[in-house]
Amino acid sequence: MNITEIKQGIHYVGVNDRTTTRFEGLWSLPQGVSYNAYLVVGEKVALIDTVSEAFGSRLLHNIEEIIGDRAVDYLVINHMEPDHSGSISTLAMRYPQMQIVSNAKALQMVKGFYAVNTPTVEVKEGDTLDLGGKTLSFHMAPMVHWPETMVSWCAEEKTLFSGDAFGTFGALNGGITDSQVCPEMYWDEMRRYYSAIVGKYGAPVQKALQKVKGLSPETICPTHGPVWQREVATVMDIYDRLSRYEGEKGVVIAYGSMHGNTEEMAELTARYLAEEGVKNIRLHNLSYAEHSFVLSDIFRYDTLVVASPTYNGSLFPPVKHLLEMLAERNIPHRNFAFLGSFTWACASVRLMKEFAESMKWEPITAPVEMKQGISDAVRTECRRLAHEIAQRLA
Ligand code: FEO
């Protein structure tokens, strides 16, 4: 049995990347990542998306294993980010008669990135491509994750080729569909992928979800991670919650610390929260944590506590960076509290207050401000803050 045939005439031809250490040069990949491409085989053959440039020859090999000497007639481009478009030139050289099918924005990007002379077919919302026995239709999903993004739908097989939507970090470990893998392995990586890559685009994701729900797909083929069949409802629910920025009850404490004093405030606050009965508490030392893991927890939970020393009259740089990433992602609501420290002149508390105002987040309670080191007064303040947070979560 060849498990690369996901549905009759639909084949997985993607690749795993276990060598790139940082996706987009930013986000760590402890479990690798897959670049998924799919063949739809009717009387004509369509390839849906390609893979990163480094894996082009492996993609060709996977295609040839399925169709032998037959040609790829159409290359459908759902998304032009180079982790999917990087092998367009390789494909164009191997299949010179191939036509590239996509919308006007994507076709402009094909020219801009790859300057190939491949013939093109421009499609608009709802247009169809008859492959003989299989039909593809195209539906625009701008900003999920770039402006040219679209999804493709094979009505005969009730299969959606969803681009980055419903994707996850984590390479495929043999199995391709969710009944061939342990889907639980991917939920954390799906949240981390979403919050790092797509997190800014909640409203467009909501729009796309409505479109996708209207199609009632039985199979979802994303560009990263497993193919969803049994778990279609679960992945739709995860994307729905994330794109509505809806957090589960829980507290993320993200802190920076130069010499351990601010860290002690963060640890004390966590301990006092636990004494108040709060169980979902995640601490991140921002000098060491990779920001995608912190973002992922902030997308997951409804309460955020930030602690920062004053550094050069500003916030501690890793804290500043995190706040900038949160602002970029337009997170509309979080229960927010903050703690600041200083040695001779405090700026961190003022700057975190300004951050909260700019996000239109109403802080749960007054901040804790610590001069130099921990004291009984600071302990009492951390206990007050923890109590107020626990009350909010109750
Ligand atoms: Fe997987 Fe937006 O590229």
Coordinates of C-alpha atoms and ligand atoms in Angstrom, one line a residue:
M1 CA 0.0 0.0 0.0
N2 CA 1.4 3.4 -1.0
I3 CA 0.2 5.9 1.5
T4 CA 1.2 8.9 -0.6
E5 CA -2.2 8.5 -2.4
I6 CA -4.4 10.5 0.0
K7 CA -7.5 10.2 -2.0
Q8 CA -8.2 8.7 -5.4
G9 CA -6.0 10.6 -7.8
I10 CA -4.6 13.0 -5.2
H11 CA -1.0 12.3 -4.2
Y12 CA 1.4 13.7 -1.6
V13 CA 4.7 14.7 -3.1
G14 CA 6.1 17.0 -0.4
V15 CA 9.4 16.9 1.4
N16 CA 10.7 17.1 5.0
D17 CA 13.3 19.7 6.1
R18 CA 15.2 18.6 9.2
T19 CA 18.2 20.8 8.5
T20 CA 17.0 24.4 8.4
T21 CA 17.4 25.7 11.9
R22 CA 15.3 28.9 11.6
F23 CA 12.1 29.2 9.5
E24 CA 12.0 32.6 7.8
G25 CA 15.4 33.1 9.4
L26 CA 13.6 33.7 12.7
W27 CA 11.7 30.7 14.2
S28 CA 13.4 27.6 15.5
L29 CA 12.5 24.2 14.1
P30 CA 13.2 21.7 16.8
Q31 CA 11.1 19.1 15.1
G32 CA 11.8 20.2 11.5
V33 CA 9.1 21.3 9.0
S34 CA 7.5 19.8 5.9
Y35 CA 6.9 21.6 2.7
N36 CA 3.8 19.9 1.2
A37 CA 3.0 19.7 -2.5
Y38 CA 0.3 17.6 -4.1
L39 CA -0.4 16.1 -7.4
V40 CA -3.9 15.9 -8.7
V41 CA -4.1 13.4 -11.5
G42 CA -6.9 13.3 -14.0
E43 CA -6.6 13.2 -17.8
K44 CA -4.3 16.2 -17.1
V45 CA -1.9 16.5 -14.2
A46 CA -1.8 19.5 -11.8
L47 CA 0.8 20.0 -9.2
I48 CA -0.4 22.2 -6.3
D49 CA 2.5 24.3 -5.0
T50 CA 6.2 23.4 -5.0
V51 CA 8.7 23.2 -2.2
S52 CA 11.7 25.1 -0.9
E53 CA 14.5 25.5 -3.5
A54 CA 16.9 23.3 -1.7
F55 CA 14.5 20.3 -2.1
G56 CA 13.6 20.8 -5.8
S57 CA 15.3 17.6 -7.0
R58 CA 13.6 15.6 -4.3
L59 CA 10.2 17.0 -5.4
L60 CA 10.9 16.0 -9.0
H61 CA 11.8 12.5 -7.8
N62 CA 8.6 12.2 -5.8
I63 CA 6.5 13.4 -8.8
E64 CA 8.2 10.9 -11.2
E65 CA 7.5 8.1 -8.8
I66 CA 3.8 8.9 -9.2
I67 CA 3.4 9.8 -12.9
G68 CA 6.6 8.4 -14.5
D69 CA 7.2 9.9 -17.9
R70 CA 3.9 11.8 -18.0
A71 CA 4.2 15.6 -17.8
V72 CA 2.9 18.0 -15.2
D73 CA 0.4 20.1 -17.3
Y74 CA -0.4 22.7 -14.6
L75 CA 1.4 24.1 -11.7
V76 CA -1.2 25.7 -9.4
I77 CA 0.4 28.4 -7.1
N78 CA -1.7 28.9 -3.9
H79 CA 1.0 30.9 -2.2
M80 CA 4.2 32.5 -3.3
E81 CA 6.4 32.6 -0.2
P82 CA 9.6 30.8 -1.3
D83 CA 9.2 27.8 1.0
H84 CA 6.5 26.9 -1.5
S85 CA 7.5 28.6 -4.7
G86 CA 11.2 28.0 -4.5
S87 CA 11.2 25.1 -7.0
I88 CA 9.2 26.9 -9.7
S89 CA 12.3 27.3 -11.9
T90 CA 13.3 23.6 -11.4
L91 CA 9.7 22.6 -12.4
A92 CA 9.7 24.9 -15.4
M93 CA 12.9 23.4 -16.7
R94 CA 11.8 19.8 -16.2
Y95 CA 8.3 20.4 -17.7
P96 CA 8.7 23.2 -20.4
Q97 CA 5.0 22.8 -21.6
M98 CA 3.7 23.3 -18.1
Q99 CA 1.3 26.3 -17.4
I100 CA 1.3 28.2 -14.2
V101 CA -2.2 28.7 -12.8
S102 CA -2.8 31.5 -10.2
N103 CA -4.3 34.9 -9.6
A104 CA -2.9 38.2 -11.0
K105 CA -1.0 39.1 -7.8
A106 CA 0.7 35.7 -7.6
L107 CA 1.6 35.7 -11.3
Q108 CA 3.3 39.1 -10.8
M109 CA 5.3 37.6 -8.0
V110 CA 6.3 34.6 -10.1
K111 CA 7.9 37.1 -12.6
G112 CA 9.4 39.2 -9.8
F113 CA 11.0 36.3 -7.9
Y114 CA 11.9 33.8 -10.7
A115 CA 11.7 35.6 -14.1
V116 CA 10.6 32.4 -15.8
N117 CA 8.9 32.5 -19.3
T118 CA 6.5 29.7 -18.4
P119 CA 3.0 30.3 -19.9
T120 CA 0.4 31.3 -17.3
V121 CA -3.3 31.0 -16.7
E122 CA -4.8 33.8 -14.6
V123 CA -7.7 32.8 -12.4
K124 CA -10.2 34.8 -10.4
E125 CA -12.5 33.9 -7.5
G126 CA -14.6 30.8 -8.3
D127 CA -12.8 30.0 -11.6
T128 CA -12.4 26.3 -12.4
L129 CA -9.8 24.2 -14.1
D130 CA -11.0 20.9 -15.7
L131 CA -8.4 18.2 -15.5
G132 CA -10.6 15.5 -17.0
G133 CA -12.2 13.5 -14.1
K134 CA -11.0 16.1 -11.5
T135 CA -11.9 19.7 -11.3
L136 CA -10.1 22.4 -9.4
S137 CA -11.8 25.7 -8.3
F138 CA -9.9 28.7 -6.9
H139 CA -10.9 30.8 -3.9
M140 CA -9.0 33.9 -2.8
A141 CA -7.8 34.0 0.8
P142 CA -5.7 37.2 0.9
M143 CA -3.3 37.7 3.9
V144 CA -3.5 34.0 4.9
H145 CA -0.6 34.6 4.8
W146 CA 0.4 37.0 1.9
P147 CA -1.9 39.2 -0.3
E148 CA -1.8 36.8 -3.2
T149 CA -2.8 33.7 -1.2
M150 CA -5.6 31.5 -2.5
V151 CA -6.9 28.0 -1.8
S152 CA -7.8 25.4 -4.3
W153 CA -10.8 23.0 -4.1
C154 CA -11.3 19.6 -5.7
A155 CA -15.0 19.1 -5.5
E156 CA -15.0 15.4 -6.7
E157 CA -12.8 14.5 -3.7
K158 CA -14.1 17.2 -1.3
T159 CA -10.5 18.1 -0.8
L160 CA -9.2 21.6 0.0
F161 CA -5.6 22.6 -0.7
S162 CA -5.4 25.3 2.0
G163 CA -2.0 26.8 1.6
D164 CA -0.5 27.9 5.0
A165 CA -3.9 27.7 6.7
F166 CA -4.2 24.7 9.0
G167 CA -0.4 24.2 8.7
T168 CA 2.0 23.3 11.5
F169 CA 5.7 23.2 12.2
G170 CA 7.0 19.7 12.7
A171 CA 8.2 17.4 9.9
L172 CA 6.2 14.3 8.9
N173 CA 7.6 11.2 10.6
G174 CA 6.4 8.7 8.0
G175 CA 2.7 9.1 8.1
I176 CA 1.0 11.8 6.0
T177 CA -2.7 11.9 7.1
D178 CA -3.8 12.4 10.6
S179 CA -4.9 8.8 10.9
Q180 CA -1.3 7.7 10.2
V181 CA 0.3 10.0 12.8
C182 CA -0.4 11.0 16.4
P183 CA -2.1 14.3 15.8
E184 CA -1.5 15.3 19.4
M185 CA 2.1 15.7 18.6
Y186 CA 1.2 18.7 16.3
W187 CA -1.2 20.8 18.3
D188 CA 1.6 22.8 20.2
E189 CA 3.5 23.2 16.9
M190 CA 0.3 24.4 15.2
R191 CA -0.2 27.1 17.8
R192 CA 3.5 28.1 17.5
Y193 CA 3.3 28.2 13.7
Y194 CA 0.1 30.2 13.7
S195 CA 1.2 32.8 16.3
A196 CA 4.6 33.3 14.7
I197 CA 3.6 33.3 11.0
V198 CA -0.1 34.1 10.6
G199 CA -0.8 35.7 14.0
K200 CA -1.1 39.3 12.6
Y201 CA -3.9 38.3 10.3
G202 CA -6.8 37.3 12.5
A203 CA -9.5 39.1 10.6
P204 CA -8.4 37.7 7.1
V205 CA -8.2 34.2 8.7
Q206 CA -11.7 34.6 10.0
K207 CA -12.9 35.5 6.5
A208 CA -11.1 32.6 4.9
L209 CA -12.6 30.2 7.6
Q210 CA -16.1 31.2 6.6
K211 CA -15.3 30.5 3.0
V212 CA -13.8 27.1 3.9
K213 CA -16.7 26.1 6.1
G214 CA -19.0 26.8 3.2
L215 CA -17.2 24.1 1.2
S216 CA -17.4 21.5 4.0
P217 CA -14.1 19.8 3.2
E218 CA -13.6 16.1 4.1
T219 CA -9.8 16.5 3.5
I220 CA -7.6 19.5 4.1
C221 CA -4.2 19.5 2.5
P222 CA -2.1 22.3 4.0
T223 CA 1.4 23.3 2.9
H224 CA 3.0 22.3 6.2
G225 CA 2.3 19.3 8.5
P226 CA -0.2 16.4 8.3
V227 CA -3.1 16.2 5.9
W228 CA -6.3 16.6 8.0
Q229 CA -9.2 14.1 7.6
R230 CA -10.3 12.8 11.0
E231 CA -9.3 16.1 12.7
V232 CA -10.9 18.6 10.3
A233 CA -13.2 19.9 13.0
T234 CA -10.3 20.1 15.5
V235 CA -8.0 22.1 13.3
M236 CA -10.8 24.4 12.2
D237 CA -11.6 25.0 15.9
I238 CA -7.9 25.7 16.7
Y239 CA -7.7 28.2 13.9
D240 CA -11.0 29.8 14.8
R241 CA -10.0 30.4 18.4
L242 CA -6.5 31.6 17.5
S243 CA -7.8 34.0 14.8
R244 CA -10.4 35.4 17.3
Y245 CA -7.5 35.8 19.8
E246 CA -9.5 33.8 22.3
G247 CA -7.4 32.6 25.2
E248 CA -7.9 29.7 27.5
K249 CA -7.7 30.5 31.2
G250 CA -4.0 30.7 32.2
V251 CA -1.2 33.0 32.9
V252 CA 2.0 33.7 30.9
I253 CA 4.7 35.4 32.8
A254 CA 7.3 36.8 30.4
Y255 CA 10.3 38.5 32.0
G256 CA 13.7 39.9 31.4
S257 CA 16.3 39.9 34.1
M258 CA 20.0 41.1 34.2
H259 CA 21.1 39.9 37.6
G260 CA 18.2 37.9 38.9
N261 CA 16.2 40.5 40.9
T262 CA 13.4 40.9 38.3
E263 CA 13.4 37.1 37.8
E264 CA 12.8 36.7 41.6
M265 CA 9.8 39.0 41.3
A266 CA 8.5 36.9 38.4
E267 CA 9.1 33.6 40.3
L268 CA 7.4 35.0 43.5
T269 CA 4.4 36.1 41.4
A270 CA 4.1 32.6 39.9
R271 CA 4.4 31.0 43.4
Y272 CA 1.7 33.3 44.8
L273 CA -0.6 32.6 41.8
A274 CA -0.1 28.9 42.5
E275 CA -1.0 29.5 46.1
E276 CA -4.2 31.2 44.9
G277 CA -5.0 28.0 43.0
V278 CA -4.0 29.0 39.5
K279 CA -2.5 26.0 37.7
N280 CA -1.9 27.0 34.1
I281 CA 1.2 29.2 34.6
R282 CA 4.0 29.5 32.0
L283 CA 7.2 31.4 32.8
H284 CA 9.5 32.5 30.1
N285 CA 12.9 34.1 30.6
L286 CA 13.1 36.3 27.5
S287 CA 16.9 36.3 27.4
Y288 CA 16.8 32.5 26.7
A289 CA 13.3 31.6 25.4
E290 CA 12.8 31.6 21.7
H291 CA 10.1 34.2 21.0
S292 CA 7.9 31.9 19.0
F293 CA 7.3 29.7 22.1
V294 CA 6.4 32.8 24.1
L295 CA 4.1 34.1 21.4
S296 CA 2.5 30.7 21.2
D297 CA 1.7 30.7 24.9
I298 CA 0.4 34.3 24.8
F299 CA -1.9 33.3 21.9
R300 CA -3.0 30.3 24.0
Y301 CA -3.7 31.9 27.4
D302 CA -5.9 34.9 28.3
T303 CA -3.6 36.5 30.8
L304 CA -0.1 38.1 30.4
V305 CA 2.2 39.4 33.0
V306 CA 5.4 41.1 31.9
A307 CA 8.3 42.0 34.1
S308 CA 11.2 44.2 33.0
P309 CA 14.2 46.0 34.4
T310 CA 14.9 49.5 33.3
Y311 CA 17.8 49.4 30.9
N312 CA 19.5 52.4 29.3
G313 CA 16.4 54.5 30.4
S314 CA 14.2 52.1 28.4
L315 CA 12.8 48.5 28.6
F316 CA 15.2 45.6 28.8
P317 CA 15.8 44.8 25.1
P318 CA 14.3 41.3 24.9
V319 CA 11.2 42.6 26.7
K320 CA 11.0 45.5 24.3
H321 CA 11.2 43.1 21.4
L322 CA 8.4 40.9 22.7
L323 CA 6.1 43.9 23.2
E324 CA 6.9 45.0 19.6
M325 CA 5.9 41.6 18.3
L326 CA 2.7 41.7 20.3
A327 CA 1.8 45.1 18.9
E328 CA 2.5 43.8 15.3
R329 CA 0.1 41.0 15.9
N330 CA -2.8 43.3 16.9
I331 CA -3.9 41.2 19.8
P332 CA -7.1 42.9 20.8
H333 CA -7.5 41.7 24.3
R334 CA -5.5 40.1 27.1
N335 CA -5.7 40.4 30.9
F336 CA -2.5 42.3 31.5
A337 CA -0.4 43.1 34.5
F338 CA 3.2 44.2 34.8
L339 CA 6.2 44.6 37.1
G340 CA 9.1 46.9 36.6
S341 CA 12.5 47.3 38.3
F342 CA 15.2 49.9 38.4
T343 CA 18.3 50.9 40.3
W344 CA 18.3 54.7 40.2
A345 CA 15.5 55.9 37.8
C346 CA 12.5 53.8 36.7
A347 CA 11.4 53.8 33.1
S348 CA 10.1 50.3 32.6
V349 CA 6.8 50.7 34.5
R350 CA 5.9 53.9 32.6
L351 CA 6.8 52.2 29.2
M352 CA 4.7 49.1 29.9
K353 CA 1.8 51.4 30.9
E354 CA 2.2 53.2 27.6
F355 CA 2.3 49.8 25.8
A356 CA -1.0 48.8 27.5
E357 CA -2.6 52.0 26.4
S358 CA -1.4 51.6 22.9
M359 CA -2.9 48.1 22.8
K360 CA -6.1 49.4 24.5
W361 CA -5.6 46.7 27.2
E362 CA -6.9 47.7 30.6
P363 CA -4.4 46.5 33.2
I364 CA -5.9 44.2 35.8
T365 CA -4.3 46.0 38.6
A366 CA -1.6 48.6 39.5
P367 CA 1.9 47.6 38.6
V368 CA 4.6 46.5 41.0
E369 CA 7.6 48.7 41.0
M370 CA 10.9 47.5 42.6
K371 CA 13.9 49.7 43.4
Q372 CA 17.1 47.6 43.4
G373 CA 16.3 44.3 45.2
I374 CA 13.5 42.2 46.8
S375 CA 12.1 43.5 50.1
D376 CA 9.1 42.6 52.2
A377 CA 7.2 45.5 50.6
V378 CA 7.9 44.0 47.1
R379 CA 6.8 40.6 48.2
T380 CA 3.5 42.0 49.5
E381 CA 3.1 43.8 46.2
C382 CA 3.7 40.7 44.2
R383 CA 1.1 38.9 46.4
R384 CA -1.4 41.6 45.8
L385 CA -0.8 41.4 42.0
A386 CA -1.2 37.6 42.1
H387 CA -4.4 37.8 44.1
E388 CA -5.9 40.3 41.7
I389 CA -5.0 38.1 38.7
A390 CA -6.4 35.0 40.4
Q391 CA -9.7 36.9 41.1
R392 CA -9.9 37.8 37.4
L393 CA -9.4 34.2 36.4
A394 CA -11.9 32.8 38.9
Ligands
FEO1 FE1 4.7 28.4 4.3 FE2 3.7 31.7 4.1 O1 4.7 30.1 3.7

